[in-house]
């Protein structure tokens, strides 16, 4: 029986997501799309549909699990994929995630099941980048929460969807300009970008599902919204000093093993070459590759259909994807400046003064559309801290110890990718302890931002006092870090 391959397509930009799925259904004969609509959760169920390019093949409902629609999705997804695999009627199952479902969790569920996950794609409309990154509204306010306890925002959810996937299916939106495209390129510079046509390409097509409430409208005063339910680890500038912090949503990929090989595309896609890093050129050999020409005429050489199909089948390594997002070894953006959009990479070898940094959080959080990285506080010199800001709100969390703080014997228990990242960043005195923050935004005030960050570092006298003195500094971040 032929093996069933699985590709995940997600994203809050629902029209672009549906267009990407329609492209794959057209380009890959024998493919089916599996979608769970969480918008029906208020009625106590999640609606599942399976369709091919001609329309809906089957539909059903799954009950909520612990009042959680996303939990129902997890419980129902694998049995449905296994049913498709046992039936042997499909070669590729396209899992179309509902709007706010993040690909990381679903990719790990699929990979752990033993099914072959061959690709993770996030669909994006460049014209909607800033409205979504600036939208600090809770998902629940737009009917997009995946559970009753879901405290995520539109901005932080979209940022993780965008940055996790190694492939971006990019809608050819008439409203997008060079600034939008530069912002997309700088937010995720290692991603393969595949054009999929206009954002509404699939609107009204077979099996198209409701986009649900439109979350694109920015919150009043975008960039500094008032959030009603931030979880632990969050800093909301509007509530600075009130102590209303709470549990944050942890940050949520590269190509990798188990790829069926680009030869699976057959001769119809020969000559397209590699679509990007980690995507093999068409025509390479692979175990169990179907006969040449298995893809239909829509995947003519150089077509968007062919490129997206190659990306969906290139292979995916969930461990490498998780490492690429972990604050200790994340593949952060590099310095850039194009079309009015800048990325500032700020790297220093001196810890922050906790009180001065805390006082500057509002300005730092709102200085850029997106900022992330790792940072070092003087009063917690052994703790690697994670910085994750979007939509005018900041989440800070402990990511465990710096490697320099661990005994040598403990290094064997640390993943090799973490050791390699630390080695690249190693300092003879402080090891891997450092500031590594990245800010990306149109109209970024680079000079002002650098001056503000520098002012938060320990002075020469404070630095010379040593670690024992640093630990006695006022613990300004205790509220955010739930100590």
Tab-separated table of C-alpha atoms in Angstrom:
chain	number	residue	atom	x	y	z
A	1	UNK	CA	0.000	0.000	0.000
A	2	UNK	CA	1.455	3.422	-0.913
A	3	UNK	CA	2.598	5.537	2.025
A	4	UNK	CA	0.512	8.559	2.978
A	5	UNK	CA	2.525	11.765	3.191
A	6	UNK	CA	1.303	14.701	5.293
A	7	UNK	CA	1.807	18.430	4.727
A	8	UNK	CA	0.536	21.168	7.046
A	9	UNK	CA	-0.768	24.509	5.785
A	10	UNK	CA	-1.674	27.159	8.346
A	11	UNK	CA	-1.966	30.866	8.939
A	12	UNK	CA	-4.355	33.540	10.164
A	13	UNK	CA	-4.593	34.950	6.621
A	14	UNK	CA	-7.492	32.683	5.726
A	15	UNK	CA	-7.890	33.641	2.048
A	16	UNK	CA	-4.188	33.074	1.381
A	17	UNK	CA	-4.312	29.788	3.280
A	18	UNK	CA	-7.253	28.496	1.276
A	19	UNK	CA	-5.533	29.552	-1.943
A	20	UNK	CA	-2.415	27.580	-0.980
A	21	UNK	CA	-4.500	24.497	-0.234
A	22	UNK	CA	-6.338	24.785	-3.547
A	23	UNK	CA	-3.018	25.072	-5.364
A	24	UNK	CA	-1.775	21.860	-3.753
A	25	UNK	CA	-5.012	19.991	-4.453
A	26	UNK	CA	-4.712	21.007	-8.108
A	27	UNK	CA	-0.998	20.262	-8.412
A	28	UNK	CA	-0.986	16.897	-6.648
A	29	UNK	CA	-3.359	14.285	-8.072
A	30	UNK	CA	-4.673	12.017	-5.362
A	31	UNK	CA	-4.263	14.663	-2.669
A	32	UNK	CA	-6.935	15.469	-0.121
A	33	UNK	CA	-7.340	18.322	2.350
A	34	UNK	CA	-8.366	17.664	5.950
A	35	UNK	CA	-9.746	20.640	7.874
A	36	UNK	CA	-11.193	21.034	11.364
A	37	UNK	CA	-13.375	24.134	11.766
A	38	UNK	CA	-13.058	25.340	15.347
A	39	UNK	CA	-15.560	28.168	14.817
A	40	UNK	CA	-18.333	25.725	15.785
A	41	UNK	CA	-16.836	25.150	19.246
A	42	UNK	CA	-19.525	27.274	20.906
A	43	UNK	CA	-21.987	24.531	19.942
A	44	UNK	CA	-19.780	21.926	21.642
A	45	UNK	CA	-18.247	20.321	18.571
A	46	UNK	CA	-15.542	20.744	15.967
A	47	UNK	CA	-16.579	20.152	12.348
A	48	UNK	CA	-14.245	18.024	10.220
A	49	UNK	CA	-14.246	17.981	6.426
A	50	UNK	CA	-12.175	15.992	3.953
A	51	UNK	CA	-12.146	17.198	0.368
A	52	UNK	CA	-10.289	16.927	-2.881
A	53	UNK	CA	-10.180	19.373	-5.769
A	54	UNK	CA	-13.743	18.472	-6.798
A	55	UNK	CA	-15.425	19.084	-3.450
A	56	UNK	CA	-16.203	17.596	-0.033
A	57	UNK	CA	-15.677	13.833	0.264
A	58	UNK	CA	-16.772	13.421	3.867
A	59	UNK	CA	-17.742	15.432	6.917
A	60	UNK	CA	-18.176	14.757	10.592
A	61	UNK	CA	-18.059	16.219	14.070
A	62	UNK	CA	-15.748	15.739	17.015
A	63	UNK	CA	-16.839	16.687	20.556
A	64	UNK	CA	-14.832	19.185	22.560
A	65	UNK	CA	-12.261	17.753	24.967
A	66	UNK	CA	-12.204	19.519	28.343
A	67	UNK	CA	-14.002	22.480	26.766
A	68	UNK	CA	-11.080	22.854	24.381
A	69	UNK	CA	-11.578	22.959	20.609
A	70	UNK	CA	-7.858	22.607	19.897
A	71	UNK	CA	-7.763	19.501	22.118
A	72	UNK	CA	-10.624	18.051	20.071
A	73	UNK	CA	-8.595	18.737	16.943
A	74	UNK	CA	-5.622	16.853	18.376
A	75	UNK	CA	-7.788	13.906	19.400
A	76	UNK	CA	-9.511	13.656	16.022
A	77	UNK	CA	-6.631	14.466	13.669
A	78	UNK	CA	-4.550	11.298	13.957
A	79	UNK	CA	-7.431	8.785	13.684
A	80	UNK	CA	-8.620	10.576	10.553
A	81	UNK	CA	-5.142	10.583	9.012
A	82	UNK	CA	-4.749	6.907	9.863
A	83	UNK	CA	-8.109	6.187	8.212
A	84	UNK	CA	-6.906	7.939	5.059
A	85	UNK	CA	-3.665	5.979	5.179
A	86	UNK	CA	-5.477	2.645	5.619
A	87	UNK	CA	-7.843	3.417	2.746
A	88	UNK	CA	-4.856	3.861	0.451
A	89	UNK	CA	-6.762	6.248	-1.812
A	90	UNK	CA	-4.602	9.327	-1.223
A	91	UNK	CA	-0.865	9.942	-1.438
A	92	UNK	CA	-0.799	13.391	0.175
A	93	UNK	CA	-2.978	14.597	3.045
A	94	UNK	CA	-2.959	18.387	3.340
A	95	UNK	CA	-3.836	19.346	6.912
A	96	UNK	CA	-5.365	22.807	6.648
A	97	UNK	CA	-5.194	24.300	10.115
A	98	UNK	CA	-7.931	26.552	11.400
A	99	UNK	CA	-7.065	30.253	11.654
A	100	UNK	CA	-5.410	30.480	15.084
A	101	UNK	CA	-4.044	26.936	15.352
A	102	UNK	CA	-0.244	27.077	15.450
A	103	UNK	CA	1.708	24.687	13.210
A	104	UNK	CA	4.350	23.734	15.786
A	105	UNK	CA	2.007	21.751	18.022
A	106	UNK	CA	0.292	20.004	15.113
A	107	UNK	CA	3.584	19.181	13.384
A	108	UNK	CA	4.878	17.533	16.540
A	109	UNK	CA	1.657	15.542	16.937
A	110	UNK	CA	1.857	14.241	13.359
A	111	UNK	CA	5.567	13.430	13.550
A	112	UNK	CA	5.191	11.597	16.876
A	113	UNK	CA	2.491	9.389	15.358
A	114	UNK	CA	4.892	7.788	12.892
A	115	UNK	CA	3.268	9.375	9.848
A	116	UNK	CA	5.644	11.050	7.393
A	117	UNK	CA	5.418	14.809	7.707
A	118	UNK	CA	6.870	16.268	4.514
A	119	UNK	CA	6.243	19.984	4.858
A	120	UNK	CA	4.924	22.866	6.956
A	121	UNK	CA	3.695	25.965	5.111
A	122	UNK	CA	2.298	29.241	6.403
A	123	UNK	CA	0.207	31.250	3.950
A	124	UNK	CA	0.710	35.008	4.069
A	125	UNK	CA	-0.796	38.086	2.451
A	126	UNK	CA	2.007	40.703	2.632
A	127	UNK	CA	-0.515	43.550	2.727
A	128	UNK	CA	-1.807	42.219	6.053
A	129	UNK	CA	1.544	41.899	7.825
A	130	UNK	CA	1.456	45.185	9.719
A	131	UNK	CA	-2.261	45.048	10.604
A	132	UNK	CA	-1.766	41.615	12.158
A	133	UNK	CA	1.573	42.339	13.865
A	134	UNK	CA	0.051	45.502	15.294
A	135	UNK	CA	-3.137	43.843	16.512
A	136	UNK	CA	-2.830	43.238	20.238
A	137	UNK	CA	-6.439	42.082	20.603
A	138	UNK	CA	-7.043	38.789	22.320
A	139	UNK	CA	-7.986	36.015	19.915
A	140	UNK	CA	-11.132	35.514	21.978
A	141	UNK	CA	-12.312	39.034	21.095
A	142	UNK	CA	-12.427	38.050	17.418
A	143	UNK	CA	-13.913	34.586	17.942
A	144	UNK	CA	-10.537	32.999	17.193
A	145	UNK	CA	-9.675	31.428	20.554
A	146	UNK	CA	-8.915	27.712	20.412
A	147	UNK	CA	-9.961	27.087	24.019
A	148	UNK	CA	-11.851	28.826	26.803
A	149	UNK	CA	-8.520	29.559	28.505
A	150	UNK	CA	-6.775	30.786	25.344
A	151	UNK	CA	-5.032	34.058	26.255
A	152	UNK	CA	-3.043	34.534	23.055
A	153	UNK	CA	-3.274	37.673	20.963
A	154	UNK	CA	-3.598	38.063	17.209
A	155	UNK	CA	-0.088	39.529	16.963
A	156	UNK	CA	1.866	36.931	18.917
A	157	UNK	CA	-0.028	34.036	17.312
A	158	UNK	CA	0.603	35.341	13.804
A	159	UNK	CA	4.288	35.951	14.554
A	160	UNK	CA	4.803	32.342	15.652
A	161	UNK	CA	2.873	30.978	12.662
A	162	UNK	CA	5.044	33.037	10.345
A	163	UNK	CA	8.412	32.257	11.937
A	164	UNK	CA	7.983	28.515	12.480
A	165	UNK	CA	7.297	27.449	8.895
A	166	UNK	CA	10.277	27.108	6.529
A	167	UNK	CA	7.985	27.796	3.561
A	168	UNK	CA	5.763	30.843	3.104
A	169	UNK	CA	3.018	30.671	0.498
A	170	UNK	CA	2.845	34.351	-0.438
A	171	UNK	CA	-0.335	35.791	-1.921
A	172	UNK	CA	0.198	38.144	-4.847
A	173	UNK	CA	-1.834	40.893	-3.245
A	174	UNK	CA	-2.503	44.064	-5.226
A	175	UNK	CA	-2.521	46.032	-1.971
A	176	UNK	CA	1.009	44.914	-0.978
A	177	UNK	CA	3.880	47.296	-1.669
A	178	UNK	CA	7.675	47.106	-1.499
A	179	UNK	CA	7.638	47.964	2.198
A	180	UNK	CA	5.332	45.029	2.939
A	181	UNK	CA	7.538	42.635	0.985
A	182	UNK	CA	10.694	43.941	2.664
A	183	UNK	CA	9.078	43.454	6.069
A	184	UNK	CA	8.173	39.865	5.209
A	185	UNK	CA	11.693	39.139	3.972
A	186	UNK	CA	13.282	40.566	7.116
A	187	UNK	CA	10.930	38.883	9.586
A	188	UNK	CA	11.814	35.423	8.277
A	189	UNK	CA	14.864	35.709	6.009
A	190	UNK	CA	15.584	31.967	5.814
A	191	UNK	CA	12.100	31.030	4.557
A	192	UNK	CA	11.402	29.882	1.012
A	193	UNK	CA	8.813	32.226	-0.514
A	194	UNK	CA	6.421	30.652	-3.038
A	195	UNK	CA	3.902	32.889	-4.881
A	196	UNK	CA	0.334	31.592	-4.929
A	197	UNK	CA	-1.624	34.311	-6.726
A	198	UNK	CA	-4.147	36.722	-5.296
A	199	UNK	CA	-5.200	36.333	-1.676
A	200	UNK	CA	-8.785	35.603	-2.673
A	201	UNK	CA	-7.888	33.075	-5.381
A	202	UNK	CA	-9.890	30.277	-3.782
A	203	UNK	CA	-12.758	32.335	-2.441
A	204	UNK	CA	-15.990	30.484	-3.076
A	205	UNK	CA	-14.184	27.460	-4.460
A	206	UNK	CA	-14.965	23.840	-3.699
A	207	UNK	CA	-14.719	23.155	-0.042
A	208	UNK	CA	-13.845	26.739	0.901
A	209	UNK	CA	-14.553	27.285	4.570
A	210	UNK	CA	-15.563	30.380	6.426
A	211	UNK	CA	-12.737	32.662	7.420
A	212	UNK	CA	-14.519	33.504	10.628
A	213	UNK	CA	-14.380	36.980	12.177
A	214	UNK	CA	-11.969	39.363	10.468
A	215	UNK	CA	-9.036	40.001	12.837
A	216	UNK	CA	-7.257	42.394	10.509
A	217	UNK	CA	-8.640	45.588	11.988
A	218	UNK	CA	-5.990	46.915	14.363
A	219	UNK	CA	-6.839	47.564	17.956
A	220	UNK	CA	-7.465	51.174	18.874
A	221	UNK	CA	-4.104	52.804	19.273
A	222	UNK	CA	-2.253	50.036	17.467
A	223	UNK	CA	1.234	49.543	18.803
A	224	UNK	CA	0.096	50.092	22.378
A	225	UNK	CA	-3.199	48.244	22.866
A	226	UNK	CA	-4.805	47.641	26.204
A	227	UNK	CA	-4.981	43.870	26.607
A	228	UNK	CA	-7.499	42.493	29.045
A	229	UNK	CA	-6.060	39.000	29.555
A	230	UNK	CA	-2.336	38.606	29.163
A	231	UNK	CA	-0.905	35.471	30.659
A	232	UNK	CA	2.092	34.970	32.936
A	233	UNK	CA	5.339	36.466	31.685
A	234	UNK	CA	3.635	39.240	29.705
A	235	UNK	CA	4.338	42.950	29.950
A	236	UNK	CA	1.509	45.125	28.702
A	237	UNK	CA	2.719	48.722	28.441
A	238	UNK	CA	-0.754	50.068	29.299
A	239	UNK	CA	-0.637	48.289	32.650
A	240	UNK	CA	2.989	49.046	33.494
A	241	UNK	CA	3.422	49.305	37.207
A	242	UNK	CA	0.060	47.712	38.021
A	243	UNK	CA	1.424	44.224	38.435
A	244	UNK	CA	-1.136	42.767	36.007
A	245	UNK	CA	1.185	40.251	34.452
A	246	UNK	CA	0.422	36.707	33.862
A	247	UNK	CA	1.491	33.165	32.091
A	248	UNK	CA	2.726	33.846	28.641
A	249	UNK	CA	2.317	31.749	25.587
A	250	UNK	CA	5.729	30.197	24.939
A	251	UNK	CA	7.312	30.741	21.573
A	252	UNK	CA	6.641	28.174	19.352
A	253	UNK	CA	11.457	24.846	10.556
A	254	UNK	CA	13.512	23.601	8.537
A	255	UNK	CA	13.551	20.871	6.087
A	256	UNK	CA	14.951	17.577	7.189
A	257	UNK	CA	14.735	13.854	7.234
A	258	UNK	CA	11.965	11.667	5.816
A	259	UNK	CA	11.569	13.808	2.721
A	260	UNK	CA	10.075	11.795	-0.136
A	261	UNK	CA	12.502	13.554	-2.456
A	262	UNK	CA	11.917	16.049	-5.228
A	263	UNK	CA	11.973	13.180	-7.700
A	264	UNK	CA	8.463	12.498	-6.404
A	265	UNK	CA	7.346	15.386	-8.593
A	266	UNK	CA	8.165	13.456	-11.744
A	267	UNK	CA	9.278	14.783	-15.101
A	268	UNK	CA	6.485	17.361	-15.225
A	269	UNK	CA	8.498	19.514	-12.855
A	270	UNK	CA	11.957	18.826	-14.236
A	271	UNK	CA	14.041	21.902	-14.720
A	272	UNK	CA	12.524	23.914	-11.887
A	273	UNK	CA	15.647	23.446	-9.794
A	274	UNK	CA	15.739	23.909	-6.061
A	275	UNK	CA	13.135	26.227	-4.578
A	276	UNK	CA	15.461	27.212	-1.758
A	277	UNK	CA	17.616	25.982	1.097
A	278	UNK	CA	16.870	22.390	1.891
A	279	UNK	CA	14.585	21.812	-1.081
A	280	UNK	CA	16.117	19.229	-3.427
A	281	UNK	CA	16.123	19.908	-7.140
A	282	UNK	CA	13.414	18.159	-9.086
A	283	UNK	CA	14.441	14.856	-10.562
A	284	UNK	CA	16.525	13.608	-7.631
A	285	UNK	CA	15.983	10.025	-6.620
A	286	UNK	CA	13.927	9.047	-3.607
A	287	UNK	CA	12.539	5.842	-2.133
A	288	UNK	CA	8.979	5.106	-3.170
A	289	UNK	CA	8.892	8.010	-5.609
A	290	UNK	CA	5.844	7.779	-7.833
A	291	UNK	CA	6.165	7.494	-11.581
A	292	UNK	CA	7.302	10.515	-13.551
A	293	UNK	CA	4.456	12.845	-14.358
A	294	UNK	CA	2.516	11.887	-11.230
A	295	UNK	CA	1.745	15.578	-10.835
A	296	UNK	CA	-0.810	17.041	-13.178
A	297	UNK	CA	-0.439	19.664	-15.901
A	298	UNK	CA	-0.771	22.467	-13.349
A	299	UNK	CA	2.814	21.744	-12.289
A	300	UNK	CA	4.427	22.739	-15.558
A	301	UNK	CA	8.109	23.701	-15.283
A	302	UNK	CA	8.638	26.854	-13.269
A	303	UNK	CA	5.001	27.197	-12.246
A	304	UNK	CA	3.890	28.273	-8.776
A	305	UNK	CA	2.011	24.988	-8.466
A	306	UNK	CA	5.210	23.018	-8.950
A	307	UNK	CA	7.232	25.149	-6.543
A	308	UNK	CA	4.625	24.860	-3.795
A	309	UNK	CA	4.333	21.099	-4.336
A	310	UNK	CA	8.117	20.718	-4.092
A	311	UNK	CA	8.107	22.685	-0.858
A	312	UNK	CA	5.237	20.642	0.580
A	313	UNK	CA	7.099	17.408	-0.140
A	314	UNK	CA	10.659	18.435	0.698
A	315	UNK	CA	10.668	16.895	4.192
A	316	UNK	CA	10.443	18.366	7.666
A	317	UNK	CA	12.388	17.810	10.906
A	318	UNK	CA	10.374	18.818	13.975
A	319	UNK	CA	13.421	18.747	16.268
A	320	UNK	CA	15.352	21.112	14.033
A	321	UNK	CA	12.270	23.324	13.722
A	322	UNK	CA	11.921	23.564	17.504
A	323	UNK	CA	15.631	24.350	17.884
A	324	UNK	CA	15.337	27.127	15.299
A	325	UNK	CA	12.773	28.835	17.557
A	326	UNK	CA	14.357	28.144	20.952
A	327	UNK	CA	15.765	31.399	22.384
A	328	UNK	CA	19.143	29.786	23.121
A	329	UNK	CA	19.821	28.845	19.506
A	330	UNK	CA	17.145	30.573	17.435
A	331	UNK	CA	17.819	31.468	13.819
A	332	UNK	CA	17.227	35.184	14.393
A	333	UNK	CA	17.084	37.706	11.539
A	334	UNK	CA	20.251	39.526	10.458
A	335	UNK	CA	20.927	43.234	9.982
A	336	UNK	CA	18.935	44.654	7.075
A	337	UNK	CA	17.651	47.925	5.662
A	338	UNK	CA	15.432	48.087	2.572
A	339	UNK	CA	12.378	50.030	1.365
A	340	UNK	CA	11.978	51.824	4.680
A	341	UNK	CA	12.128	48.623	6.755
A	342	UNK	CA	15.060	47.954	9.073
A	343	UNK	CA	16.277	45.139	11.261
A	344	UNK	CA	18.584	46.035	14.121
A	345	UNK	CA	20.644	43.240	15.669
A	346	UNK	CA	21.864	44.331	19.105
A	347	UNK	CA	24.545	42.162	20.682
A	348	UNK	CA	26.415	43.042	23.901
A	349	UNK	CA	28.519	41.262	26.546
A	350	UNK	CA	27.313	43.134	29.635
A	351	UNK	CA	24.143	42.425	31.657
A	352	UNK	CA	21.151	44.725	31.980
A	353	UNK	CA	20.413	46.640	35.166
A	354	UNK	CA	16.990	45.221	36.122
A	355	UNK	CA	15.371	48.501	37.219
A	356	UNK	CA	16.559	50.539	34.232
A	357	UNK	CA	15.499	47.850	31.773
A	358	UNK	CA	12.088	47.502	33.404
A	359	UNK	CA	11.566	51.259	33.231
A	360	UNK	CA	12.346	51.169	29.504
A	361	UNK	CA	10.083	48.221	28.631
A	362	UNK	CA	7.227	50.310	27.270
A	363	UNK	CA	9.472	52.213	24.862
A	364	UNK	CA	11.373	49.090	23.825
A	365	UNK	CA	8.213	47.036	23.301
A	366	UNK	CA	6.652	49.668	21.051
A	367	UNK	CA	9.861	50.556	19.186
A	368	UNK	CA	9.351	47.863	16.542
A	369	UNK	CA	6.618	45.834	14.929
A	370	UNK	CA	8.450	42.696	16.042
A	371	UNK	CA	11.321	42.036	18.436
A	372	UNK	CA	12.712	38.834	19.902
A	373	UNK	CA	15.840	37.200	21.227
A	374	UNK	CA	17.591	36.407	24.483
A	375	UNK	CA	18.804	38.699	27.224
A	376	UNK	CA	20.859	38.752	30.417
A	377	UNK	CA	19.801	40.390	33.701
A	378	UNK	CA	22.425	41.279	36.289
A	379	UNK	CA	20.362	40.085	39.264
A	380	UNK	CA	19.791	36.719	37.504
A	381	UNK	CA	23.223	36.208	35.944
A	382	UNK	CA	22.804	32.452	35.482
A	383	UNK	CA	19.391	32.576	33.753
A	384	UNK	CA	18.847	32.852	30.004
A	385	UNK	CA	15.753	35.019	29.468
A	386	UNK	CA	13.540	35.037	26.395
A	387	UNK	CA	12.270	38.288	24.829
A	388	UNK	CA	9.220	38.010	22.535
A	389	UNK	CA	7.290	41.151	21.549
A	390	UNK	CA	4.544	41.839	18.996
A	391	UNK	CA	1.338	43.848	18.957
A	392	UNK	CA	2.558	46.247	21.637
A	393	UNK	CA	2.964	43.540	24.286
A	394	UNK	CA	6.072	41.767	25.534
A	395	UNK	CA	6.421	38.262	26.909
A	396	UNK	CA	9.516	37.502	28.984
A	397	UNK	CA	10.222	34.002	30.223
A	398	UNK	CA	13.051	32.008	31.682
A	399	UNK	CA	14.573	29.590	29.156
A	400	UNK	CA	16.715	27.784	31.699
A	401	UNK	CA	20.379	28.328	32.556
A	402	UNK	CA	23.101	29.693	30.329
A	403	UNK	CA	25.469	26.865	29.438
A	404	UNK	CA	28.271	28.763	31.170
A	405	UNK	CA	26.361	28.239	34.422
A	406	UNK	CA	26.248	24.446	34.092
A	407	UNK	CA	28.916	22.050	35.331
A	408	UNK	CA	30.916	20.375	32.583
A	409	UNK	CA	29.266	17.013	33.276
A	410	UNK	CA	25.835	18.457	32.472
A	411	UNK	CA	26.858	19.464	28.955
A	412	UNK	CA	26.405	15.889	27.745
A	413	UNK	CA	22.695	16.226	28.448
A	414	UNK	CA	22.394	19.373	26.330
A	415	UNK	CA	21.322	18.924	22.677
A	416	UNK	CA	24.213	19.278	20.207
A	417	UNK	CA	22.541	22.228	18.457
A	418	UNK	CA	22.494	24.132	21.753
A	419	UNK	CA	26.174	23.392	22.378
A	420	UNK	CA	27.048	24.477	18.847
A	421	UNK	CA	25.144	27.759	19.223
A	422	UNK	CA	26.885	28.457	22.523
A	423	UNK	CA	30.298	27.700	21.022
A	424	UNK	CA	29.698	30.253	18.261
A	425	UNK	CA	28.824	32.871	20.865
A	426	UNK	CA	31.399	31.940	23.506
A	427	UNK	CA	33.258	34.607	25.491
A	428	UNK	CA	36.334	33.694	27.582
A	429	UNK	CA	34.932	35.409	30.688
A	430	UNK	CA	31.143	35.065	30.403
A	431	UNK	CA	30.716	32.029	28.160
A	432	UNK	CA	27.425	32.245	26.264
A	433	UNK	CA	25.895	34.924	28.540
A	434	UNK	CA	25.012	37.919	26.366
A	435	UNK	CA	22.384	40.253	24.992
A	436	UNK	CA	21.118	39.219	21.551
A	437	UNK	CA	17.975	41.125	20.614
A	438	UNK	CA	16.572	41.748	17.135
A	439	UNK	CA	14.121	44.533	16.260
A	440	UNK	CA	12.330	44.670	12.876
A	441	UNK	CA	9.999	47.427	11.744
A	442	UNK	CA	9.219	50.057	9.135
A	443	UNK	CA	10.535	53.449	10.235
A	444	UNK	CA	12.776	51.966	12.908
A	445	UNK	CA	14.668	54.594	14.917
A	446	UNK	CA	17.895	52.633	15.037
A	447	UNK	CA	19.990	55.305	16.738
A	448	UNK	CA	17.407	56.076	19.406
A	449	UNK	CA	16.796	52.388	20.052
A	450	UNK	CA	20.486	51.643	20.452
A	451	UNK	CA	20.921	54.559	22.856
A	452	UNK	CA	17.990	53.363	24.951
A	453	UNK	CA	19.303	49.800	25.090
A	454	UNK	CA	22.805	50.972	25.998
A	455	UNK	CA	21.400	53.068	28.843
A	456	UNK	CA	19.901	49.926	30.393
A	457	UNK	CA	23.240	48.108	30.683
A	458	UNK	CA	25.328	48.117	33.856
A	459	UNK	CA	27.647	51.090	34.131
A	460	UNK	CA	31.404	50.498	34.331
A	461	UNK	CA	31.296	50.836	38.137
A	462	UNK	CA	28.296	48.491	38.467
A	463	UNK	CA	29.921	45.973	36.160
A	464	UNK	CA	33.228	46.076	38.058
A	465	UNK	CA	31.423	45.327	41.343
A	466	UNK	CA	31.025	41.704	40.223
A	467	UNK	CA	28.325	39.036	40.343
A	468	UNK	CA	27.830	39.077	44.103
A	469	UNK	CA	26.877	42.765	43.895
A	470	UNK	CA	24.753	42.225	40.790
A	471	UNK	CA	22.577	39.680	42.602
A	472	UNK	CA	21.767	42.302	45.259
A	473	UNK	CA	20.249	44.697	42.734
A	474	UNK	CA	16.471	45.290	43.059
A	475	UNK	CA	14.606	42.351	41.421
A	476	UNK	CA	12.369	44.419	39.149
A	477	UNK	CA	11.356	41.444	36.971
A	478	UNK	CA	10.009	39.215	39.739
A	479	UNK	CA	6.394	40.020	38.830
A	480	UNK	CA	6.853	39.136	35.177
A	481	UNK	CA	8.757	35.974	35.968
A	482	UNK	CA	6.365	34.867	38.740
A	483	UNK	CA	8.906	34.606	41.525
